[in-house]
Short mmCIF file of C-alpha atoms and ligand atoms in Angstrom, two decimals:
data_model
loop_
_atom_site.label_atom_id
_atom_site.label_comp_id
_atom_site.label_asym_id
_atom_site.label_seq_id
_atom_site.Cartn_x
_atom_site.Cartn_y
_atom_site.Cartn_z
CA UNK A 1 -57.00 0.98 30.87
CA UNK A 2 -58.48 -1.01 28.28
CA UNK A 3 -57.29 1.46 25.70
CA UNK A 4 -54.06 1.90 27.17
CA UNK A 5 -53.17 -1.71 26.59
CA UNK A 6 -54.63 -1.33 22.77
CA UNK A 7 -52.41 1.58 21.75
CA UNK A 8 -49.21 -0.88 23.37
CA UNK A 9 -49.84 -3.59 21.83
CA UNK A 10 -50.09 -1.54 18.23
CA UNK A 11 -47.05 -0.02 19.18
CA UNK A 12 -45.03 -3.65 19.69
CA UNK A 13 -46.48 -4.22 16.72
CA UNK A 14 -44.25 -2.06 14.80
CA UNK A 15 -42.00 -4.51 13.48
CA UNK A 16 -38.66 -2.49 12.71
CA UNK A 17 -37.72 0.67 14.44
CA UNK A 18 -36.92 4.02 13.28
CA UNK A 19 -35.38 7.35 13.32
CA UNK A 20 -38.57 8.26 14.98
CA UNK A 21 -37.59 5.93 17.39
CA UNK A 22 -34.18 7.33 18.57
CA UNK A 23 -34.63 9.22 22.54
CA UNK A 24 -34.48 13.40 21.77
CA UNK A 25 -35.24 12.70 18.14
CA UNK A 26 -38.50 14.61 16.41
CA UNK A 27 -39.94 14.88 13.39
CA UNK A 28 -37.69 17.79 12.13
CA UNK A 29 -34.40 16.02 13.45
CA UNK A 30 -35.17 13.04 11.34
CA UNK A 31 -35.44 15.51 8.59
CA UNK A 32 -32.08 17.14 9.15
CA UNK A 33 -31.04 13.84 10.12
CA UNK A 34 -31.66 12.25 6.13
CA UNK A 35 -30.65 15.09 4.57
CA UNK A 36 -27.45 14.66 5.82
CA UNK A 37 -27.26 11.56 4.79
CA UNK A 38 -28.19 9.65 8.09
CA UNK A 39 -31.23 7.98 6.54
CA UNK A 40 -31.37 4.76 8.74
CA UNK A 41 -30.72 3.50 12.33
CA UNK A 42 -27.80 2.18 11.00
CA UNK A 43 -26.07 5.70 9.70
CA UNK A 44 -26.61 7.11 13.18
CA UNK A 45 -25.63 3.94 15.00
CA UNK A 46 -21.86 4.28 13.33
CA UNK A 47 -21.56 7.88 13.38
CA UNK A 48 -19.52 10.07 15.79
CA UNK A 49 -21.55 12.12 17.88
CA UNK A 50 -20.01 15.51 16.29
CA UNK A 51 -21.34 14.13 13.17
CA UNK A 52 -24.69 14.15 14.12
CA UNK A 53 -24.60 17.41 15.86
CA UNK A 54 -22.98 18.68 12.55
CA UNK A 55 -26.00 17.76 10.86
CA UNK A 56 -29.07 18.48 13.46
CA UNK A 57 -27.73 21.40 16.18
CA UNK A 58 -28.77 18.87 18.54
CA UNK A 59 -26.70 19.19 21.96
CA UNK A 60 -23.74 16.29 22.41
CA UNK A 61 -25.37 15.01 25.02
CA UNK A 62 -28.29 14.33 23.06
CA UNK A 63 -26.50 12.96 19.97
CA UNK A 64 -24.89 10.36 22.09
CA UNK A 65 -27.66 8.85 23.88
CA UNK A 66 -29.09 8.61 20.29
CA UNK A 67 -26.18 6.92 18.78
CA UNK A 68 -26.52 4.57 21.69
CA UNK A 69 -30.09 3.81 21.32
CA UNK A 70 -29.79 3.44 18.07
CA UNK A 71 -27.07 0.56 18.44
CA UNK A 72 -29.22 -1.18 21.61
CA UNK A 73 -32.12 -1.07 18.52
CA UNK A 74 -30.18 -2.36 15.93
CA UNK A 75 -29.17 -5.60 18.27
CA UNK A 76 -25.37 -4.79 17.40
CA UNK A 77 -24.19 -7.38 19.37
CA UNK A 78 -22.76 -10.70 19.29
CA UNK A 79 -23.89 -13.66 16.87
CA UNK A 80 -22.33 -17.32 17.69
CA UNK A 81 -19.64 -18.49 15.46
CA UNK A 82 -22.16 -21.14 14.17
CA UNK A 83 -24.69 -19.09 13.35
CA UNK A 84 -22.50 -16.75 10.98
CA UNK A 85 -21.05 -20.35 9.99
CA UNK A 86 -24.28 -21.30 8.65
CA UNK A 87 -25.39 -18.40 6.98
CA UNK A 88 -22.04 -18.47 5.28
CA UNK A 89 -22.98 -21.99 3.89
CA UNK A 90 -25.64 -19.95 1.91
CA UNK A 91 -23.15 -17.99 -0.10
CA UNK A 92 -23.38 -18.67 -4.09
CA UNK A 93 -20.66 -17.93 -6.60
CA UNK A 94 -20.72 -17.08 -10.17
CA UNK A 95 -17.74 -18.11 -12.25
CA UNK A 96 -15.79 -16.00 -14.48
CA UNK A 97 -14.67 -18.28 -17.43
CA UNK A 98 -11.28 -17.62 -16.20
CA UNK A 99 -10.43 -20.71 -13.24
CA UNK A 100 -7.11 -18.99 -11.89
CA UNK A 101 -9.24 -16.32 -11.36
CA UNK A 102 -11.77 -18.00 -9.84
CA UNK A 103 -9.47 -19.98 -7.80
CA UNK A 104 -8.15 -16.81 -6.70
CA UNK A 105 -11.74 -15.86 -5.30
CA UNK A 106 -12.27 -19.47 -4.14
CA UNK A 107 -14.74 -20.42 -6.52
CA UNK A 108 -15.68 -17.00 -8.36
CA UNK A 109 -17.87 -14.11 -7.48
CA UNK A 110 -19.34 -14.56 -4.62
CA UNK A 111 -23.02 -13.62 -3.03
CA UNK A 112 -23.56 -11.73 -0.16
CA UNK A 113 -21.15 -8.68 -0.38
CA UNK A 114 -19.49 -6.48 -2.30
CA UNK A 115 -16.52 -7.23 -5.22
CA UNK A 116 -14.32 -4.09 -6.23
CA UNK A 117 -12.41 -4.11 -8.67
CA UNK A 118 -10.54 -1.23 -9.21
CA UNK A 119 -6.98 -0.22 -12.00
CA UNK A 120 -6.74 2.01 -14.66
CA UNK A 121 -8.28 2.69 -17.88
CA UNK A 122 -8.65 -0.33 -19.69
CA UNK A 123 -7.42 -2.80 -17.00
CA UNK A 124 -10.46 -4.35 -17.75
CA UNK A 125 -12.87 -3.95 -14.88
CA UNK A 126 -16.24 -2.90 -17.34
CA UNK A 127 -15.23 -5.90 -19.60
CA UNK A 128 -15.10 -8.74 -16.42
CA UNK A 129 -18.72 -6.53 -15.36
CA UNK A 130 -19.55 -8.00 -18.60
CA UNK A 131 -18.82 -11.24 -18.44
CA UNK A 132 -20.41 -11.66 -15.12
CA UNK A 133 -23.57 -10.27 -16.32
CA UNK A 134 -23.89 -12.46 -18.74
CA UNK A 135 -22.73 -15.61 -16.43
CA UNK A 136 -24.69 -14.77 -13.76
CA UNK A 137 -27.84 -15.69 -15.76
CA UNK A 138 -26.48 -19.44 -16.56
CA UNK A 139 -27.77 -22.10 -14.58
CA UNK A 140 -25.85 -23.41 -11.19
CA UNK A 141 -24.57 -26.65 -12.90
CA UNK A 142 -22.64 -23.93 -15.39
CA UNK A 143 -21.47 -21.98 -12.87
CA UNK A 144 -24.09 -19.13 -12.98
CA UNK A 145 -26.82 -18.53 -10.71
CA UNK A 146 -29.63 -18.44 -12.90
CA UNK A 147 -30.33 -14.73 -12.08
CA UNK A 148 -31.22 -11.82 -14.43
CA UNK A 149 -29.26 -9.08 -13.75
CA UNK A 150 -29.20 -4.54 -12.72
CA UNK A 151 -26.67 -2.75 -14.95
CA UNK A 152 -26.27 0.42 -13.39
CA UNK A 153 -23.67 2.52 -15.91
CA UNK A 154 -22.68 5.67 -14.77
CA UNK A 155 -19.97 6.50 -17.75
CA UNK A 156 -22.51 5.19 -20.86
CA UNK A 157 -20.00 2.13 -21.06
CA UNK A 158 -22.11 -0.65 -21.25
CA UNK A 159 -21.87 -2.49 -24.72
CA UNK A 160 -24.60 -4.33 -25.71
CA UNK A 161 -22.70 -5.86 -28.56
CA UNK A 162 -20.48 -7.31 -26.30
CA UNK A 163 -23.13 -9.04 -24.44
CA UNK A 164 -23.87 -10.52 -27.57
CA UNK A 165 -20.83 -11.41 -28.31
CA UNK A 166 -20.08 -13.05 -24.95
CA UNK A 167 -23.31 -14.98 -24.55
CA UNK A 168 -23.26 -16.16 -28.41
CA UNK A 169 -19.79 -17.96 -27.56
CA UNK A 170 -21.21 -19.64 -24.26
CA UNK A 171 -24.21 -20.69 -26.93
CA UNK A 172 -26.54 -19.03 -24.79
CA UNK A 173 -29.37 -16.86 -26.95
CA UNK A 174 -28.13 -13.47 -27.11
CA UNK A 175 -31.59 -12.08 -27.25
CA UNK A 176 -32.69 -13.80 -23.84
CA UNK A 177 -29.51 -12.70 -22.36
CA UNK A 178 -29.82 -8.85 -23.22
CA UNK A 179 -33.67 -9.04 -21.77
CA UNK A 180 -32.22 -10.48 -18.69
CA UNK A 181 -29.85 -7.16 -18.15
CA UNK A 182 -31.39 -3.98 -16.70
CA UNK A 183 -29.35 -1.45 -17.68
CA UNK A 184 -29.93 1.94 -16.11
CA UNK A 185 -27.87 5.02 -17.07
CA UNK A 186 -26.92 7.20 -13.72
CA UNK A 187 -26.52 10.93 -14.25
CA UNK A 188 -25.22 11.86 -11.47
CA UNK A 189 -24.19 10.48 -8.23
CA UNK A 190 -28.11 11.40 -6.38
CA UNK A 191 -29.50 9.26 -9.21
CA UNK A 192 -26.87 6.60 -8.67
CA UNK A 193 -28.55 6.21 -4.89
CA UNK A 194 -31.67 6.20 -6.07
CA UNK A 195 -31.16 3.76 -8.73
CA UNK A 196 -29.44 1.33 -6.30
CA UNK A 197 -32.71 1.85 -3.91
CA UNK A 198 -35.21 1.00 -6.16
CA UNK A 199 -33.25 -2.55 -7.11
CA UNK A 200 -35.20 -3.42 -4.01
CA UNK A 201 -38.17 -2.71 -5.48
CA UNK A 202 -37.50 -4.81 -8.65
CA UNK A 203 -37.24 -7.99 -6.58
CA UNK A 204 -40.10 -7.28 -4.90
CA UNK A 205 -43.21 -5.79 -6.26
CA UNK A 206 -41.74 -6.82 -9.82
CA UNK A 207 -40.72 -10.44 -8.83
CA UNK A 208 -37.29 -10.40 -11.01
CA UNK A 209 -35.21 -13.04 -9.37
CA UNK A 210 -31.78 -10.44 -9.40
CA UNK A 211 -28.43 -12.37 -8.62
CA UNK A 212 -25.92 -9.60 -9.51
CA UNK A 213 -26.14 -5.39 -9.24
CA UNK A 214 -23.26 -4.05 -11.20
CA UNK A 215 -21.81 -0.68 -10.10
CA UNK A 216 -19.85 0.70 -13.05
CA UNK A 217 -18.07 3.34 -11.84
CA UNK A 218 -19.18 3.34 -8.34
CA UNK A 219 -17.13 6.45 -7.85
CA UNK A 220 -16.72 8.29 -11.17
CA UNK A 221 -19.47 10.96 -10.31
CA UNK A 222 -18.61 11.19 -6.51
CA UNK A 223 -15.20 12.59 -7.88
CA UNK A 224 -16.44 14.65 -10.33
CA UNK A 225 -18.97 15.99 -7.92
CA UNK A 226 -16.76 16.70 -5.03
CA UNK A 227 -13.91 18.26 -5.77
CA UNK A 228 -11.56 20.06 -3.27
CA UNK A 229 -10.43 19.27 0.28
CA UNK A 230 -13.67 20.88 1.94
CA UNK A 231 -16.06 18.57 0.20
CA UNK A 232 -14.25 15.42 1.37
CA UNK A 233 -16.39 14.73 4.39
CA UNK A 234 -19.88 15.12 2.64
CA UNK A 235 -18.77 13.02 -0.26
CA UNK A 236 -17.68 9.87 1.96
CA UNK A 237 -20.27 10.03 3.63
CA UNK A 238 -22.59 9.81 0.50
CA UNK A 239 -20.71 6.88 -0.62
CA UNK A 240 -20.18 5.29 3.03
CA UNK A 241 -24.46 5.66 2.72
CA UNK A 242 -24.81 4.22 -0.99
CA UNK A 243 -22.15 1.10 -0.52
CA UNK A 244 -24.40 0.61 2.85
CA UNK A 245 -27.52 -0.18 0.90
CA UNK A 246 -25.58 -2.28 -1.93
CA UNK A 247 -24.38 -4.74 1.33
CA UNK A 248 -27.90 -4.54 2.61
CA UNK A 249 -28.79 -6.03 -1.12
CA UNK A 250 -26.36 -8.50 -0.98
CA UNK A 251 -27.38 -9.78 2.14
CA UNK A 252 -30.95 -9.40 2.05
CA UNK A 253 -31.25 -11.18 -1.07
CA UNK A 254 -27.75 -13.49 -1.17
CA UNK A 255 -26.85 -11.50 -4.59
CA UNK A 256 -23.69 -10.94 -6.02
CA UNK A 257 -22.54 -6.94 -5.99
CA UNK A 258 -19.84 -6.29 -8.56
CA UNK A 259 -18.44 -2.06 -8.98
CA UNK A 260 -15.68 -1.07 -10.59
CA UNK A 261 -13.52 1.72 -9.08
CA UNK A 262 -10.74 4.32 -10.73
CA UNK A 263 -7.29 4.76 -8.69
CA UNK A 264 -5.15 7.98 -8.65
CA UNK A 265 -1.61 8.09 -8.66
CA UNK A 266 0.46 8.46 -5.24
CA UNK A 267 2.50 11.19 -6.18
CA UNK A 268 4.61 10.40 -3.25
CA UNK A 269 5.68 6.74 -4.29
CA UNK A 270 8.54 7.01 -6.83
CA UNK A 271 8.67 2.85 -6.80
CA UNK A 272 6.47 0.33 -7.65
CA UNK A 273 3.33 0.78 -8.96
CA UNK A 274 1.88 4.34 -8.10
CA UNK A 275 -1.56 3.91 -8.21
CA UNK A 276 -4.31 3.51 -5.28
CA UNK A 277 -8.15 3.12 -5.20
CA UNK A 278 -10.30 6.15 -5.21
CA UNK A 279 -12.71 6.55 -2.37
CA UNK A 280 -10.18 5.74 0.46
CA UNK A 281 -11.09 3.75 3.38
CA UNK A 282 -14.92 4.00 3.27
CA UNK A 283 -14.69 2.05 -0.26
CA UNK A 284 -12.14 -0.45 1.20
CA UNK A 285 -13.74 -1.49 4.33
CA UNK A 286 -17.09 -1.61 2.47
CA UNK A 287 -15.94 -4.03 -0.53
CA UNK A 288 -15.30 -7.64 0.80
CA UNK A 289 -13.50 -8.65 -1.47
CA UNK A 290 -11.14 -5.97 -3.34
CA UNK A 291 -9.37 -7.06 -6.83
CA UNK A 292 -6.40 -4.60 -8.37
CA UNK A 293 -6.19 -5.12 -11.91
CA UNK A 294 -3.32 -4.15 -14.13
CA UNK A 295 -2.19 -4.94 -17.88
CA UNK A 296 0.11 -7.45 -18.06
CA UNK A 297 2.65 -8.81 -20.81
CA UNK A 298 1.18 -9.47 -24.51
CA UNK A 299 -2.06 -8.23 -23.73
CA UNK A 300 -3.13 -10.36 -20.51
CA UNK A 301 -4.46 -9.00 -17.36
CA UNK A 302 -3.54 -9.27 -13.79
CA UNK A 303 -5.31 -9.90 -10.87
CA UNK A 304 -4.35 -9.00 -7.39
CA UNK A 305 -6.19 -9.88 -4.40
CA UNK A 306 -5.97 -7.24 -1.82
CA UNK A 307 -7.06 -7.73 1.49
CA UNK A 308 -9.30 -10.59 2.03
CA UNK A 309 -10.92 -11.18 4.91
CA UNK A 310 -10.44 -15.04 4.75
CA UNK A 311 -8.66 -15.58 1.51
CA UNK A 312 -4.70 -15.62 1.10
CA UNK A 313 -3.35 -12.89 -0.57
CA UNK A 314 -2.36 -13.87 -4.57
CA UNK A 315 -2.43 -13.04 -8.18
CA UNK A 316 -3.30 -14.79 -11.07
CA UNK A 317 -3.04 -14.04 -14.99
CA UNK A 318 -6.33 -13.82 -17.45
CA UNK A 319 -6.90 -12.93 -21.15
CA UNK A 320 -9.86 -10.60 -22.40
CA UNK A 321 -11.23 -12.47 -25.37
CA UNK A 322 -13.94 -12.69 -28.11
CA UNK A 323 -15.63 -15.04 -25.73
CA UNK A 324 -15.14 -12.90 -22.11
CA UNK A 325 -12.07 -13.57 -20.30
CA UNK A 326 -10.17 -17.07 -20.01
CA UNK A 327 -6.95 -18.35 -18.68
CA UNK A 328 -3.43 -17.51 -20.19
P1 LIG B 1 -11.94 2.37 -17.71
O1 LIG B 1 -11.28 2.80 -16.43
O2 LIG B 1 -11.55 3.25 -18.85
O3 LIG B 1 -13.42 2.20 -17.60
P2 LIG B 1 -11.77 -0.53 -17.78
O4 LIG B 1 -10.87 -1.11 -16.77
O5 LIG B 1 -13.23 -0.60 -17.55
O6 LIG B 1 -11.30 0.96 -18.10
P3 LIG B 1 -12.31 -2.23 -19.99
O7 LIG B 1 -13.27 -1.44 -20.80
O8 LIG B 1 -12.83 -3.31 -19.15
O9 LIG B 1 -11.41 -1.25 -19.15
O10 LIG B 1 -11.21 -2.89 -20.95
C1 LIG B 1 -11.03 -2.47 -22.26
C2 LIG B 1 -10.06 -3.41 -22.91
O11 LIG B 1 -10.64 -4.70 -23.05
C3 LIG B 1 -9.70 -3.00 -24.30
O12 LIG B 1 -8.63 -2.11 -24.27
C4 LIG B 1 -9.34 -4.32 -24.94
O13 LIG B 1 -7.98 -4.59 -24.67
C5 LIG B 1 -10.15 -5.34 -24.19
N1 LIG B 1 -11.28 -5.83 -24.99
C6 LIG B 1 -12.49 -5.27 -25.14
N2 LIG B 1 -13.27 -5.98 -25.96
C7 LIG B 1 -12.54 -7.04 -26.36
C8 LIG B 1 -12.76 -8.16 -27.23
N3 LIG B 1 -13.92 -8.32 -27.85
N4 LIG B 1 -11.77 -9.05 -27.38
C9 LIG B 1 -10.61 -8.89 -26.74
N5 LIG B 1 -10.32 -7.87 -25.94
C10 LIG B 1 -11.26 -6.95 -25.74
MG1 LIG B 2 -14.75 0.80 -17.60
#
């Protein structure tokens, strides 16, 4: 009896549950389970139930009382209005040298989710990724967040000159400023995950205070990867799982997540402009806040807000500069 009430109370003890924890759910289902991509309570709890039986031969029945569990576990309920009031209090914003444009995002960059922006080549979404690394390292009274900084460049893009360049102009010592940046070079969209896993592990067996994780692309090797119609599923759901654990970031840590993302043209839109993000709804829903950038007259950029959750809809003008990006 005695030891019956030992091995329950270790068991309570377990502070977060598992996959292990799901009804129907063994060992070798949690295997099939991750490889598939459905690493976390969380994968399963939003997945359809032909999903998982795609991925573990598990019977339907069985996939759905496991989707349900999984939601019960993850308390997917309701919070009061107050409480998500409060925690959005908490949410810090890094400037971008440019104030239209941060008017535009109601005060800059902000913590706590996910910025996309995404336009074609030279639109200047790896320059502003730029910028923000280097102004995401100046104190609050400058508009920064004090922070150092994760680099993760998946098209060898990042310019260290440019950094130099930037911070030299905001008289910040370019030296500090480029030890501040961790850059990591992703070869392929696997290492991309991993890289974005381990930022974790940065903050906290490494104690680096990190304020921003650039993405640049975030979906440059998914689309080289994947190519054809069959492939479609497996790759969303790769990226649904990797923009997952960039929010988690965010959140856990109220850090500012900045990727960049290509478009493709609409080859069924003969007006207006004839572009649209890569990476479809997955990438949309997952990005709070999504920015379309395009070149505009005599060299200046445009911003477009696109679907904001709380922010009107607008665009604004910026210049790239020797400096980083300023008003017109
Ligand atoms: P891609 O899809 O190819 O990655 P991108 O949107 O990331 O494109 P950027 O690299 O951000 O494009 O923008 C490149 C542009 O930024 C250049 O074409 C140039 O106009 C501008 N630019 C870069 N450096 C400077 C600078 N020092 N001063 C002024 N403008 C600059
Ligand atoms: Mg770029």
């Amino acid at each position: 009896m005695e030891q019956e009430l030992e091995i329950k109370s270790i068991k309570s003890m377990k502070d977060t549950p598992t996959l292990e924890d799901l009804p129907g759910v063994g060992a070798s289902t949690v295997e099939k389970l991750s490889a598939a991509g459905f690493g976390d309570l969380m994968a399963v709890a939003v997945a359809t139930p032909g999903e998982i039986v795609d991925a573990t031969g598990m019977t339907e029945a069985v996939a759905k009382k496991a989707i349900h569990a999984a939601r019960e576990m993850l308390d997917m309920g309701f919070s009061s209005g107050i409480d998500v009031y409060e925690k959005r209090k908490n949410v810090l914003h890094i400037t971008t040298g440019s104030k239209e444009l941060d008017k535009l995002l109601n005060g800059g960059v902000e913590t706590t989710g996910i910025t996309e922006t995404y336009g074609q080549y030279g639109s200047g979404k790896s320059q502003i990724g730029h910028v923000l690394a280097v102004r995401a390292q100046l104190p609050p009274e400058k508009g920064g967040l004090g922070g150092q900084v994760v680099y993760i460049d998946t098209e060898s893009t990042f310019r260290p000159e440019r950094i130099v360049e930037i911070a030299t102009s905001l008289k910040m010592d370019p030296e500090e400023a480029l030890r501040n940046i961790k850059i990591a070079r992703a070869y392929n969209s696997d290492h991309q995950m991993l890289l974005a896993e381990k930022v974790e592990d940065l903050i906290k067996k490494d104690g680096l205070n990190i304020k921003l994780v650039i993405v640049d692309s975030l979906t440059s090797h998914f689309r080289a990867e994947y190519v054809g119609r069959g492939t479609l599923a497996g790759r969303q759901q790769k990226l649904n799982k990797h923009m997952h654990i960039l929010s988690k970031l965010a959140d856990m840590y109220n850090l500012c997540v900045y990727v960049t993302n290509q478009v493709m043209s609409k080859p069924d839109q003969f007006f207006g402009d004839p572009t649209e993000a890569i990476g479809g709804h997955i990438v949309g829903h997952n990005s709070q806040t999504r920015i379309y950038l395009r070149k505009g007259k005599k060299g200046t950029r445009v911003a477009k807000l696109v679907d904001s959750p709380y922010l009107p809809d607008g665009e604004c003008g910026f210049m790239i500069t020797v400096g980083g990006i300023e008003d017109i």
